[in-house]
Structure formats: C-alpha cells, structure tokens
PDB file of C-alpha atoms in Angstrom:
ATOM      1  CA  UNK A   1       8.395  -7.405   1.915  1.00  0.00           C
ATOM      2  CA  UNK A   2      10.774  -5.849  -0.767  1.00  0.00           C
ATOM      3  CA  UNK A   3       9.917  -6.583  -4.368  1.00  0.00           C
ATOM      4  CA  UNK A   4      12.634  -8.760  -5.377  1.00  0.00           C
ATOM      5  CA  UNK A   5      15.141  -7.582  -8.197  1.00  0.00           C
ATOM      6  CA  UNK A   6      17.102 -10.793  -8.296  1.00  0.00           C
ATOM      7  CA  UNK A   7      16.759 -14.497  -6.739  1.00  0.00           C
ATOM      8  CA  UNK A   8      20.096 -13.708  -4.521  1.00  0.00           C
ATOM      9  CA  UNK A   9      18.066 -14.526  -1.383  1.00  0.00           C
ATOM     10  CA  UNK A  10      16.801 -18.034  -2.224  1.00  0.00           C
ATOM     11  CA  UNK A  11      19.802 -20.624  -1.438  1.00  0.00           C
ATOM     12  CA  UNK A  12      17.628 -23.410  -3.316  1.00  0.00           C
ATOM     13  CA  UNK A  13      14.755 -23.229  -6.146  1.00  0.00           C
ATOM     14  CA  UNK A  14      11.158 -22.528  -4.626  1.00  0.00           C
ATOM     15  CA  UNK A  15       8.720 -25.583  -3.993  1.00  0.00           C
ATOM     16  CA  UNK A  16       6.182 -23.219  -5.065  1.00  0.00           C
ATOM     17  CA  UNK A  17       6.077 -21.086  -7.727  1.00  0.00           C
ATOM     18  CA  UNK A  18       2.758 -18.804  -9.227  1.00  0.00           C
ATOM     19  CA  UNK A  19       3.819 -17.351 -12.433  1.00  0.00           C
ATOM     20  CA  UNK A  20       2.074 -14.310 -13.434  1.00  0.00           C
ATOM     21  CA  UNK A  21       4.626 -14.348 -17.132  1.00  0.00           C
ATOM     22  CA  UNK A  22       3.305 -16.541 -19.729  1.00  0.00           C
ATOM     23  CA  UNK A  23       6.644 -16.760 -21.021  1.00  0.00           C
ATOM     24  CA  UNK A  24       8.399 -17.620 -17.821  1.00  0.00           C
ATOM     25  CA  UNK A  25       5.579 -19.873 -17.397  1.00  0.00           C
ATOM     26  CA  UNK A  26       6.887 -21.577 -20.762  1.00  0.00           C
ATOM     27  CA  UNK A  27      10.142 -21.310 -19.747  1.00  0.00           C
ATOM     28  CA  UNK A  28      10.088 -23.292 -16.320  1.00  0.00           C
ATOM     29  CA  UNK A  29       8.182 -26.001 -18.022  1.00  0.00           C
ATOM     30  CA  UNK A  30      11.011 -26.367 -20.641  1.00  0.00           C
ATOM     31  CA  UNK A  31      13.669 -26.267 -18.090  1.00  0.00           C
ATOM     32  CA  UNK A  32      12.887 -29.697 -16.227  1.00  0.00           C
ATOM     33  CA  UNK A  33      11.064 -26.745 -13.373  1.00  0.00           C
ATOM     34  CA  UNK A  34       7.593 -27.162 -14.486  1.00  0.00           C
ATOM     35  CA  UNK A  35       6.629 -29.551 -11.501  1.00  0.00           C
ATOM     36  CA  UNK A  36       6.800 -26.219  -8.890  1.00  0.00           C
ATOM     37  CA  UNK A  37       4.561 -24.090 -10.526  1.00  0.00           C
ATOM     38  CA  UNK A  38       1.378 -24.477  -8.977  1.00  0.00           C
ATOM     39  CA  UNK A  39      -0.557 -20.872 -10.594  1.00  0.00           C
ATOM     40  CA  UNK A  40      -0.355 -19.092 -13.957  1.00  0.00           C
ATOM     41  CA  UNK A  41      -2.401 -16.837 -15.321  1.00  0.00           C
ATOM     42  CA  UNK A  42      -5.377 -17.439 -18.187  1.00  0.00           C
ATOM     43  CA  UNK A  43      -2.491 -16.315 -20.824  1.00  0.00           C
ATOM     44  CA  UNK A  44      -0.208 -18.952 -20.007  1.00  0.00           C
ATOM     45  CA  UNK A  45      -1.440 -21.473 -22.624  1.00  0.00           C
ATOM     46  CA  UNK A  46       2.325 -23.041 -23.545  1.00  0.00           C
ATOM     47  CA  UNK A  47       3.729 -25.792 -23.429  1.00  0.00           C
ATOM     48  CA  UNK A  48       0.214 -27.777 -23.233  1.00  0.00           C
ATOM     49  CA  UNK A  49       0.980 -29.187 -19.146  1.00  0.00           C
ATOM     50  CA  UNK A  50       0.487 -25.369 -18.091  1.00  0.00           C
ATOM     51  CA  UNK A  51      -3.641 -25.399 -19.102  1.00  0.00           C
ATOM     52  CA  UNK A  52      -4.335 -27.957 -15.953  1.00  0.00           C
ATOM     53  CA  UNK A  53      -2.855 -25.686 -13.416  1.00  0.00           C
ATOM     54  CA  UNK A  54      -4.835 -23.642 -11.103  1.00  0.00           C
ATOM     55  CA  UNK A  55      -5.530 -20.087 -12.937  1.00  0.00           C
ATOM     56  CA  UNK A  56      -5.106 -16.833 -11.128  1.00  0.00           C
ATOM     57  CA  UNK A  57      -6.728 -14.183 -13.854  1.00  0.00           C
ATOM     58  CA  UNK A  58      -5.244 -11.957 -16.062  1.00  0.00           C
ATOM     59  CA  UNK A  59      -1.516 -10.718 -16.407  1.00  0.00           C
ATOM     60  CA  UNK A  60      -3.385  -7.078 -15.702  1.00  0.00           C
ATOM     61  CA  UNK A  61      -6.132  -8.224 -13.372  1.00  0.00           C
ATOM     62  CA  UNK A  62      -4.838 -10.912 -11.546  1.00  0.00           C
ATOM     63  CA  UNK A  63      -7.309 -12.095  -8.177  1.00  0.00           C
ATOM     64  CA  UNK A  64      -4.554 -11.405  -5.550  1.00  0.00           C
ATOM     65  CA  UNK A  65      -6.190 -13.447  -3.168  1.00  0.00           C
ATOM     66  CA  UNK A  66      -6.134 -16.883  -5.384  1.00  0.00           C
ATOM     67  CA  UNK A  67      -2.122 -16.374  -5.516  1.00  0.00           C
ATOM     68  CA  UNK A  68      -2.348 -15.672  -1.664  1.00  0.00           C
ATOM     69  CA  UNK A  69      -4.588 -19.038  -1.141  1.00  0.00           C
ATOM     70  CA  UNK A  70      -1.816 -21.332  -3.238  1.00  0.00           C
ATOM     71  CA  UNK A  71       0.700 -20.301  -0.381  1.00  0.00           C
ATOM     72  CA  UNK A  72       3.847 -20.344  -3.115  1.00  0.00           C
ATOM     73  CA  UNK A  73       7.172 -19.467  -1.864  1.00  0.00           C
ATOM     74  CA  UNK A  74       8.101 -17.359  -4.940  1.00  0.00           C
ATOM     75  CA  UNK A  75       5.666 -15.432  -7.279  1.00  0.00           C
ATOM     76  CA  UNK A  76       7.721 -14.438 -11.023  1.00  0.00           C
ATOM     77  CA  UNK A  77       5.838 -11.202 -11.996  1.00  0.00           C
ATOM     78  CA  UNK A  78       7.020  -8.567 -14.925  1.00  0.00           C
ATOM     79  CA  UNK A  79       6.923  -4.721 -14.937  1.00  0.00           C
ATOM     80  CA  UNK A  80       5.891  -4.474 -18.201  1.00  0.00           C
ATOM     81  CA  UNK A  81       2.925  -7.384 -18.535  1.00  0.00           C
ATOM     82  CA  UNK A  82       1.465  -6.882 -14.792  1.00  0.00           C
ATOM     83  CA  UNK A  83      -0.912  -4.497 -12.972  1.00  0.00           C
ATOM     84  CA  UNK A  84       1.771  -2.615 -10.207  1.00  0.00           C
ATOM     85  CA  UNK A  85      -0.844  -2.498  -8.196  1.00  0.00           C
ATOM     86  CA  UNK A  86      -1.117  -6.633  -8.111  1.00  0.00           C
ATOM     87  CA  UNK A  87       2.406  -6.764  -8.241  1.00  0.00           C
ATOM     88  CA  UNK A  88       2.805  -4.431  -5.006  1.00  0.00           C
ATOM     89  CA  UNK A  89      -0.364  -5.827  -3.073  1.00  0.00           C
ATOM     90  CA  UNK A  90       1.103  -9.234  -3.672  1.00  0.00           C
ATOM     91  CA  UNK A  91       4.611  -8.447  -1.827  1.00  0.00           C
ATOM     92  CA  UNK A  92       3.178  -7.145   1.561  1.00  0.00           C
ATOM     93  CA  UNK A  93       3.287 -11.259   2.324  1.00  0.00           C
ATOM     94  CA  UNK A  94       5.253 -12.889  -0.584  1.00  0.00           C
ATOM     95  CA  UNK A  95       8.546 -13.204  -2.368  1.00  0.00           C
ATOM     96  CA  UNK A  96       8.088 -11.093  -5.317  1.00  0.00           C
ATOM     97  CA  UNK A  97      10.980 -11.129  -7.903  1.00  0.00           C
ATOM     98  CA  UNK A  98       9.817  -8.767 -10.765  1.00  0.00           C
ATOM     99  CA  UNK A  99      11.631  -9.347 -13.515  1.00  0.00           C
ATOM    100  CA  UNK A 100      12.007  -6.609 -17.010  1.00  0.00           C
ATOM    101  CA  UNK A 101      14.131  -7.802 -19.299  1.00  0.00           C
ATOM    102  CA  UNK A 102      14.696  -5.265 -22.388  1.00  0.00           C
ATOM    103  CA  UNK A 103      17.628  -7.057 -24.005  1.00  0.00           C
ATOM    104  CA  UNK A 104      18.059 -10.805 -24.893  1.00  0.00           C
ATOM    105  CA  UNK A 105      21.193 -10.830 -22.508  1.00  0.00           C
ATOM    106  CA  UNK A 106      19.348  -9.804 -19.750  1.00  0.00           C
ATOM    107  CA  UNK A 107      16.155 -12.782 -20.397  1.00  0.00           C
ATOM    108  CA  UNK A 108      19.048 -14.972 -20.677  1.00  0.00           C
ATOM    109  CA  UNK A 109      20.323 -13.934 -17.514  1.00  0.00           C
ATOM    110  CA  UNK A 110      16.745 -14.173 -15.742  1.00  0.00           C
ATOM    111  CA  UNK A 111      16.271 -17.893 -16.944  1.00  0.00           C
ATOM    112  CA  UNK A 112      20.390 -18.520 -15.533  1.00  0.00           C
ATOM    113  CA  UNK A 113      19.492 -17.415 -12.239  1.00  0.00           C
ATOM    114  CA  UNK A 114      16.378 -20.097 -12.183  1.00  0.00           C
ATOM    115  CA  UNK A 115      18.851 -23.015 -13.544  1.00  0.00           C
ATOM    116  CA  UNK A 116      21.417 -22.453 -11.247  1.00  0.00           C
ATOM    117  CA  UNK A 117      19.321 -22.420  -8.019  1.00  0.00           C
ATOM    118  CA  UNK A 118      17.754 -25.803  -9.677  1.00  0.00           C
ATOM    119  CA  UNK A 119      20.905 -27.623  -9.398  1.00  0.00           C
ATOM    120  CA  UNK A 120      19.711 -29.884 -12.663  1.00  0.00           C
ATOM    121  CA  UNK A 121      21.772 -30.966 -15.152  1.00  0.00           C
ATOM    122  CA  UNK A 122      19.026 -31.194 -17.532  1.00  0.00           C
ATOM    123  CA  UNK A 123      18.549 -27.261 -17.232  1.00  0.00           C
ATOM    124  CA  UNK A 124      22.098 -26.455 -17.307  1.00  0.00           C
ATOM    125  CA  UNK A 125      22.138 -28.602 -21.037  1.00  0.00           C
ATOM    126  CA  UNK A 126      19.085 -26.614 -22.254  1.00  0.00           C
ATOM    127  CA  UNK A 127      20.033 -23.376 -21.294  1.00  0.00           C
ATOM    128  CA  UNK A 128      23.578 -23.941 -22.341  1.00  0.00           C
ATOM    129  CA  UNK A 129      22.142 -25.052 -25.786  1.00  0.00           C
ATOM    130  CA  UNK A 130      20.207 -21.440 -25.867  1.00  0.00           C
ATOM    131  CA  UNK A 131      23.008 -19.525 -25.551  1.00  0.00           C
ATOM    132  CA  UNK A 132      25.237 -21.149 -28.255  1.00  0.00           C
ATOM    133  CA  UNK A 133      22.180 -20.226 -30.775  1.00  0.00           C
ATOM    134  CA  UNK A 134      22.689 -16.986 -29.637  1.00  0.00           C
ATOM    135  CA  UNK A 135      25.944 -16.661 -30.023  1.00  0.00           C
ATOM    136  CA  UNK A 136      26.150 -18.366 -33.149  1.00  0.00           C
ATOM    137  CA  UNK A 137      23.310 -15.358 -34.349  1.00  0.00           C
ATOM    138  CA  UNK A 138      25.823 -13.078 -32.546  1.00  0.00           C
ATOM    139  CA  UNK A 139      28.685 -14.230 -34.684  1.00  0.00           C
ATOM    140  CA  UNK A 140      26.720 -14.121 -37.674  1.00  0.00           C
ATOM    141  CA  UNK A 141      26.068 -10.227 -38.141  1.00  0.00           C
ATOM    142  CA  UNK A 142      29.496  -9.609 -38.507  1.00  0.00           C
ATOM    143  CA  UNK A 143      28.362 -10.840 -41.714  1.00  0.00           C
ATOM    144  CA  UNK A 144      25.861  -9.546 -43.027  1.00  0.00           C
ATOM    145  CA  UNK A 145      24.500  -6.428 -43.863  1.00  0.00           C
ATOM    146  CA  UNK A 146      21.406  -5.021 -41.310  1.00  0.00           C
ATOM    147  CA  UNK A 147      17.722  -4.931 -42.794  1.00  0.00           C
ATOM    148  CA  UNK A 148      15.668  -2.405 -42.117  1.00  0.00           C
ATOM    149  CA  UNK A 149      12.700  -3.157 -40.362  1.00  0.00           C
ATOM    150  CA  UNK A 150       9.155  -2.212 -39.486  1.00  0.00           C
ATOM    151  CA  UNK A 151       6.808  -4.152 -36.989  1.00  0.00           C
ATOM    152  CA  UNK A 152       3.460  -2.544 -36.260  1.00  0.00           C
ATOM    153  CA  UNK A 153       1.789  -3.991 -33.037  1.00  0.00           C
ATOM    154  CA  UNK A 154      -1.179  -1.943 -32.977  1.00  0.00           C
ATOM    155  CA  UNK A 155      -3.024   0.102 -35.304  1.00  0.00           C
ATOM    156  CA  UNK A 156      -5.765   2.864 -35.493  1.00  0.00           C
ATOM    157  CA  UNK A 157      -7.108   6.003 -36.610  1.00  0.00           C
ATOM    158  CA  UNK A 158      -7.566   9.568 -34.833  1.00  0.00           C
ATOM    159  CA  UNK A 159     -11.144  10.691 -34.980  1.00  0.00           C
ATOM    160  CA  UNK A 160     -10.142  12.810 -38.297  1.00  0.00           C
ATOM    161  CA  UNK A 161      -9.263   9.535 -40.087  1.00  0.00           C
ATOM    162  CA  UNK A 162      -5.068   9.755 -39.436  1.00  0.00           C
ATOM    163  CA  UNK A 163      -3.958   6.794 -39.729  1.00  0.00           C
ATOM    164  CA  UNK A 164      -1.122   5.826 -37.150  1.00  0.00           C
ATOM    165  CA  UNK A 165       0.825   2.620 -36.224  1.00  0.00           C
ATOM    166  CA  UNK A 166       2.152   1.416 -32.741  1.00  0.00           C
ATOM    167  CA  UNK A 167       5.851   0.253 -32.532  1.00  0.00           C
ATOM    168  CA  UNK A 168       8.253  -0.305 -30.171  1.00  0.00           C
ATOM    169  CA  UNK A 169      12.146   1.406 -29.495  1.00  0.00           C
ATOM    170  CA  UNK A 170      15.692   0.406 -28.892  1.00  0.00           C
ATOM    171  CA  UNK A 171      14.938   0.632 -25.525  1.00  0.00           C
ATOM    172  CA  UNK A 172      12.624  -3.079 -25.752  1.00  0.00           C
ATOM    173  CA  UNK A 173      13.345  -7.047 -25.849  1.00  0.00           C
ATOM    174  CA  UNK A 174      11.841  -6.877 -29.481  1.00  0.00           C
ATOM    175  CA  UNK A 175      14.090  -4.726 -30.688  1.00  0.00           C
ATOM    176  CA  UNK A 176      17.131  -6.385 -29.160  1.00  0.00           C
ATOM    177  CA  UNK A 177      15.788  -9.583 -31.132  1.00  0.00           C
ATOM    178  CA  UNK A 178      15.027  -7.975 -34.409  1.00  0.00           C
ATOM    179  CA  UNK A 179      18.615  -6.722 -34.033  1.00  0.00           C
ATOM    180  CA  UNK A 180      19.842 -10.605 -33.455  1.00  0.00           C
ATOM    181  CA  UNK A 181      18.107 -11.973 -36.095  1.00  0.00           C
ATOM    182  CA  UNK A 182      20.023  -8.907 -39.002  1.00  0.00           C
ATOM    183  CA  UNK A 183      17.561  -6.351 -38.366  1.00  0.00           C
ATOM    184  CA  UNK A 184      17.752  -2.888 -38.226  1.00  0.00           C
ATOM    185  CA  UNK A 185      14.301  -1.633 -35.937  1.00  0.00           C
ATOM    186  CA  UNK A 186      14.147   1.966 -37.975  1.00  0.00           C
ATOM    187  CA  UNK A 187      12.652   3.553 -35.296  1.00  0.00           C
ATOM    188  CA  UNK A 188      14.905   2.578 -32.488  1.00  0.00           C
ATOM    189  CA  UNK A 189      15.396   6.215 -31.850  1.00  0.00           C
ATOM    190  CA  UNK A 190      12.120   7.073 -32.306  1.00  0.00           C
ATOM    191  CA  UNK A 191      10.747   7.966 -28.785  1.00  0.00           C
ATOM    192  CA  UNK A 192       7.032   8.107 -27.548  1.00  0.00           C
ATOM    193  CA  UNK A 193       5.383  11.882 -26.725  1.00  0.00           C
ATOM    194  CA  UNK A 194       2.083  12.931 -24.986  1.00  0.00           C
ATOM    195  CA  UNK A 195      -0.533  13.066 -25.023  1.00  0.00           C
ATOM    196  CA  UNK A 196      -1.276  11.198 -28.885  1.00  0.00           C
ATOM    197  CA  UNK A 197      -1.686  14.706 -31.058  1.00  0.00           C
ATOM    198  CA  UNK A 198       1.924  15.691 -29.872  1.00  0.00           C
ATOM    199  CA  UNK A 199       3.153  12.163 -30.700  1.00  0.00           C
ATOM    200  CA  UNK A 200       1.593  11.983 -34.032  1.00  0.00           C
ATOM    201  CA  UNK A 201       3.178  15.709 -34.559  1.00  0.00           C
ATOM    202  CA  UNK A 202      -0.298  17.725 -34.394  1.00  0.00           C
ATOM    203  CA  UNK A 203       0.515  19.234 -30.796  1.00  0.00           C
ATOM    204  CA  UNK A 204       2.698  20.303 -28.897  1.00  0.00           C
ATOM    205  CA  UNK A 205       4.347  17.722 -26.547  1.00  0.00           C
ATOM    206  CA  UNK A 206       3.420  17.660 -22.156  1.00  0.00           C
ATOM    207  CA  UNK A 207       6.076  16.607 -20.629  1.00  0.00           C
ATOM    208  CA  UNK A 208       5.945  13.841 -18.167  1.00  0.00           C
ATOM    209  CA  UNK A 209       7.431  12.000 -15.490  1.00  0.00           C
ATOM    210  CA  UNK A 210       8.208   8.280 -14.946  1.00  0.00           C
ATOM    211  CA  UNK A 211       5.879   8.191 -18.599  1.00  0.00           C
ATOM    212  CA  UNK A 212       6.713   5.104 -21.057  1.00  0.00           C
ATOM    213  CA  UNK A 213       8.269   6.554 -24.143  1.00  0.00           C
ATOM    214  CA  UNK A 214       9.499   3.029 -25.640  1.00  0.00           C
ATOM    215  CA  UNK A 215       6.486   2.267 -27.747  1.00  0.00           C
ATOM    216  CA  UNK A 216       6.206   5.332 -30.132  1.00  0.00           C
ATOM    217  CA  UNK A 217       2.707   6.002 -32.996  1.00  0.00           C
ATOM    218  CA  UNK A 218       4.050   6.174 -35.989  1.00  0.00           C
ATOM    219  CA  UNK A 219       2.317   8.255 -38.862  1.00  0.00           C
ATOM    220  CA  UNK A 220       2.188   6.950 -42.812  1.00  0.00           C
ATOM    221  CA  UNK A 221       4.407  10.020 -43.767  1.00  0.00           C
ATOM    222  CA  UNK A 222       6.898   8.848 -40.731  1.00  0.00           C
ATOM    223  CA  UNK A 223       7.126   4.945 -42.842  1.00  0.00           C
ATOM    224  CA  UNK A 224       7.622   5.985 -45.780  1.00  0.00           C
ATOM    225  CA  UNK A 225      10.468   8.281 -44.918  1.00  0.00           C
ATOM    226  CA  UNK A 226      12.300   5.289 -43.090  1.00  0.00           C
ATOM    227  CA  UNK A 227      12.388   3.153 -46.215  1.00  0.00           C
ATOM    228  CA  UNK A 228      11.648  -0.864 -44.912  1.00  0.00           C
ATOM    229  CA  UNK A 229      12.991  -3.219 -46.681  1.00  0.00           C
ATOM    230  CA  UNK A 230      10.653  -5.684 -44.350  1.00  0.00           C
ATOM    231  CA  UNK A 231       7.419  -5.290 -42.867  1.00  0.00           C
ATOM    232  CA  UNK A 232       6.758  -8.003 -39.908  1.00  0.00           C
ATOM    233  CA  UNK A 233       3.335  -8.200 -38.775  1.00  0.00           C
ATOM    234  CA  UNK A 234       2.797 -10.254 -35.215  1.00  0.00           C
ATOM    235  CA  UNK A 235      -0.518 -11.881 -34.325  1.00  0.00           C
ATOM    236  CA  UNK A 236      -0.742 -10.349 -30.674  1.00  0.00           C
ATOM    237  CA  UNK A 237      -1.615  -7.617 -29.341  1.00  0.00           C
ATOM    238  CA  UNK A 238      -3.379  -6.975 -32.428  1.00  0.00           C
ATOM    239  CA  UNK A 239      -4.552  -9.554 -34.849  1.00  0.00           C
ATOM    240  CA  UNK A 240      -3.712  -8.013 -38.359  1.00  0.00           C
ATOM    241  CA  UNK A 241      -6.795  -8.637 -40.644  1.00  0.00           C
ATOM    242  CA  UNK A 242      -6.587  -9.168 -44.583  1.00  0.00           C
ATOM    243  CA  UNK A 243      -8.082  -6.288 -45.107  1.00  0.00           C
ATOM    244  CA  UNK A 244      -5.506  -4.467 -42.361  1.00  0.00           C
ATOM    245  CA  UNK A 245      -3.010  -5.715 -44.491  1.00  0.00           C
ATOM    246  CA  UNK A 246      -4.095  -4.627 -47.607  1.00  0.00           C
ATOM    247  CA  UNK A 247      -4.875  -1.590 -45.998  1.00  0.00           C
ATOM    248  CA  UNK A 248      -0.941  -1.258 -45.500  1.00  0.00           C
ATOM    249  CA  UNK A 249       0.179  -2.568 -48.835  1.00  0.00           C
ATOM    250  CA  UNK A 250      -1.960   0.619 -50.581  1.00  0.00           C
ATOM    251  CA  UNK A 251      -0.773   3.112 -47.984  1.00  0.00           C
ATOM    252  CA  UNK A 252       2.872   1.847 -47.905  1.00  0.00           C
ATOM    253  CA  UNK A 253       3.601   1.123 -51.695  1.00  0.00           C
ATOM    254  CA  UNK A 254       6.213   3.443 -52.096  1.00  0.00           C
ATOM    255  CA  UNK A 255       8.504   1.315 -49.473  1.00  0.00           C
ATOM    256  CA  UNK A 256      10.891  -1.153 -50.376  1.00  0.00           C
ATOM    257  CA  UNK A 257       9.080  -3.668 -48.546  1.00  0.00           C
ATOM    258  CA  UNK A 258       6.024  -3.841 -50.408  1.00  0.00           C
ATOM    259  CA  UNK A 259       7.332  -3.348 -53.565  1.00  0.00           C
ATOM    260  CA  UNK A 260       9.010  -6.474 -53.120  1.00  0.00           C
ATOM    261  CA  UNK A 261       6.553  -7.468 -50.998  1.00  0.00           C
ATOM    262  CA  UNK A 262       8.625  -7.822 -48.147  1.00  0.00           C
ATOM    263  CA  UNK A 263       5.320  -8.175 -46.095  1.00  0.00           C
ATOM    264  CA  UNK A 264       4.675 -11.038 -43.747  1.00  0.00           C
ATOM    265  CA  UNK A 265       2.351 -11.869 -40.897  1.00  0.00           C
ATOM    266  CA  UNK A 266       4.783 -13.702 -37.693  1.00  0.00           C
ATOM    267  CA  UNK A 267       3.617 -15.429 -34.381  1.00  0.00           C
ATOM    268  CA  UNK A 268       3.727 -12.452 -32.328  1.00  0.00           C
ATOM    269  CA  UNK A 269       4.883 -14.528 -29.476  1.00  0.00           C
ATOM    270  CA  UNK A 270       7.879 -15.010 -30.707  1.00  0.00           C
ATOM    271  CA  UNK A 271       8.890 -11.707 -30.962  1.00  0.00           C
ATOM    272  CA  UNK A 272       7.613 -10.614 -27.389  1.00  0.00           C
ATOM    273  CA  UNK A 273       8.012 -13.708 -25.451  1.00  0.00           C
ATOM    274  CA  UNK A 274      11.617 -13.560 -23.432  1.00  0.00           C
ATOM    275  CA  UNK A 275      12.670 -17.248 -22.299  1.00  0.00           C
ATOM    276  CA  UNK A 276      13.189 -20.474 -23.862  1.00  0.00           C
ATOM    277  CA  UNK A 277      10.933 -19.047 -26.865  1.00  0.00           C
ATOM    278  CA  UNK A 278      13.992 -17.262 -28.011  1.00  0.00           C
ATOM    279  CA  UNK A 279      14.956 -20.633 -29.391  1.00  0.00           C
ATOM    280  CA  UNK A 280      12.053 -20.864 -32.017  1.00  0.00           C
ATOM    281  CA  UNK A 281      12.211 -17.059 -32.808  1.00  0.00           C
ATOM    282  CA  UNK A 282      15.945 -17.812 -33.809  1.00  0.00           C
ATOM    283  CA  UNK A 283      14.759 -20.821 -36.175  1.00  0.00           C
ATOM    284  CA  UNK A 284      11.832 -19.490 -37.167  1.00  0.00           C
ATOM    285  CA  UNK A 285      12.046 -16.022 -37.860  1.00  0.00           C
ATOM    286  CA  UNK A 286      15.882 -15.311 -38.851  1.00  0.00           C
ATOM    287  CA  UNK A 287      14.948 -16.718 -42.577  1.00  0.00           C
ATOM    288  CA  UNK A 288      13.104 -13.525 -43.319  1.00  0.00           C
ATOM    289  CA  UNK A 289      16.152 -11.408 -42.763  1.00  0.00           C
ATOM    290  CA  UNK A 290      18.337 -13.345 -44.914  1.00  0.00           C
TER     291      UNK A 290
END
C-alpha cells in the first residue's frame, strides 16, 4: 500500500488508530479523538490517559508486528521521529499517513484534516481556539522588533576538545515557532555539511544526496559572531546539566545573552512537539521574547 501523504482517502475518522507521534498522540487525546487510539509508542507519556494504552516500542524501533496484531485502520507515523524502515514495513498491509510538518501552518493543517473527518463539534471549538492564538501571535510581530536567538539541542566535543553545539535551520517546526513567538533563529541559514570536520570548518565538505542539512554544529567562534540576545535551552534530546550551563555562560560571555543573562532552560517539548502543544508553547514561552 502507498504511504499516505494526506487523509483524502478516509470518508470518516478511523476506529483504530496506532500512533507512532507522541505529539499527535497528545493531540488526538485533546481533540475529543483519544477513544480510537488503541497503540502509542513508550514516548507518548501526555496527556496522562495515553500511559494505559497498549505500547508498541520506540519512535525509532518500533515492534512492527505489535502494530500489525492491534489490526488499526490508520497508523499516524512522522518522517522525522520514525525508523523508514518501520514506517515502510508497516505499509505493505496498513494505511500509513506520514506526516512532516516543518512550519506551524502545516501542523495546523495536519490536526484540521483529523477534526474534519471527526465530524465533532468539540474538535472544531478546540482547534478553532488554536488558530486564533496563532493568529493573534501572527498579528503581534508586526509589532515588535525580532530577538535573536540561540537554542542548542545537543552538545559535545571532537576528540581534540572542540567544543560544538547542535541546532536546527529555517527549514524546521522549531524555527517556524521561535519565529511566532518574536524570534529571530540566527542560524536559519546556517546549513548542515559532512561529514562533522567539514561542518565544524576543519575539512573540506562530501557532498551528499538526499543528506539532512537542517540541523547544523555550531562552533563557539560561530556564537559569538551571531550576537544572541537569548539563549533557550530545551530539556530533550539533551538534558542540559548545571555544569553544561555554566560551561556555556564562561564560553559565551561575550554575547548579549549572557551578559544580561538572557539564559534559560525551556520544556523542550514545547518547542519540538507540533499539535495541540502549540497552545502552551504560545503561553508559556512567548514571555521570554518580550
């Protein structure tokens, strides 16, 4: 079977659903849907109803042939969170609709295509409610004046003690969101090279096809030339430590952001979660870019 792009095919919402997105998982729940889900991965831990459903792995490493025992009609899977090789095993007998949303239009758009095949007027009221915070936070930039902003996701060092940072691109939900909220991402241009020498500038770049350039390593020289005026730090993928962040407040004192210490740790799930989360990243997070 085709991996679905789209719900066009279904004339009425699936009795059963396996969600393989934590987020969407979230989402359905908060939508009035949560009753057809009947498997979600060991990541979908929100809202609290999700943790007594019938768990299917990992979003990486999920067992195939649990989702293929729970017979559902519809399986919600992501190109960025889930293995392909899940995702394509899994749509030899299923309806697959793999969804990739890299703006906060397009997650809206996802969640309006699972309201209006529910037909409930609950949904339509929730969702409707979503979008008029968004376009209030639309409305708002006009103004105000962008901050710029750095969010580290990951962190390491090359074997010769180089410290680097992982971030993310214009071309990602996050970035559509810091945008949103009065943020300006300062490396939305900033693409991704291989292998990691040629990315942190010590090589000379391979080119490659179909390779992910949206989440670029940045270098300590690369930070402090952007200038943030805000450093946000996100609990997942990677937990930021005290001592991470001190580490960041000595190598980064010559930004704006820790000299005015501009520096705070955020859920990370509200940054990277696209759905109804979107609604507590708006009141939650916006009051650090005002």
């Amino acid at each position: 079977m085709p991996i679905l792009s789209d719900l066009s095919g279904f004339s009425s919402f699936p009795e059963r659903v396996v969600s393989l997105v934590p987020s969407m998982s979230e989402s359905l729940f908060d939508l009035g849907m949560g009753a057809h889900l009947v498997g979600v991965t060991d990541y979908c831990i929100h809202p609290s109803q999700v943790l007594d459903l019938p768990k299917v792995g990992g979003t990486k490493n999920t067992r195939v042939n649990q989702v293929l025992q729970l017979s559902p009609d519809l399986v919600i899977a992501n190109q960025e969170e889930n293995s392909r090789i899940c995702v394509e095993e899994l749509a030899q007998t299923l309806n697959v609709w793999l969804t990739f949303p890299k703006t906060v239009r397009q997650a809206l758009d996802d969640l309006w295509q699972l309201v209006y095949l529910s037909r409930q007027e609950r949904a339509f009221a929730s969702l409707r409610t979503l979008e008029t915070a968004v376009e209030y936070a639309e409305n708002r930039l006009f103004d105000l004046q962008p901050v710029p902003v750095f969010v580290p996701i990951w962190q390491d060092q090359t074997p010769s003690g180089v410290h680097w940072w992982m971030t993310f691109n214009r071309d990602t939900y996050c970035h559509d969101l810091i945008r949103l909220m009065g943020g300006k991402n300062v490396f939305a241009e900033r693409k991704r090279r291989y292998p990691l020498d040629a990315d942190l500038g010590f090589a000379a770049e391979i080119a490659g096809e179909g390779v992910d350039t949206r989440y670029p390593h940045v270098t300590v020289e690369e930070v402090l030339e952007a200038q943030p005026e805000l450093i946000l730090l996100p609990d997942e993928p990677y937990l930021f430590q005290d001592e991470d962040v001190q580490e960041i407040f000595r190598l980064l004192e010559k930004t704006p952001a820790v000299k005015h210490n501009k520096v705070y740790g955020i859920e990370g799930s509200l940054l990277t979660w696209h759905g109804t989360r979107l609604g507590k990243a708006l009141a939650e997070l916006t009051q650090y870019f005002d």
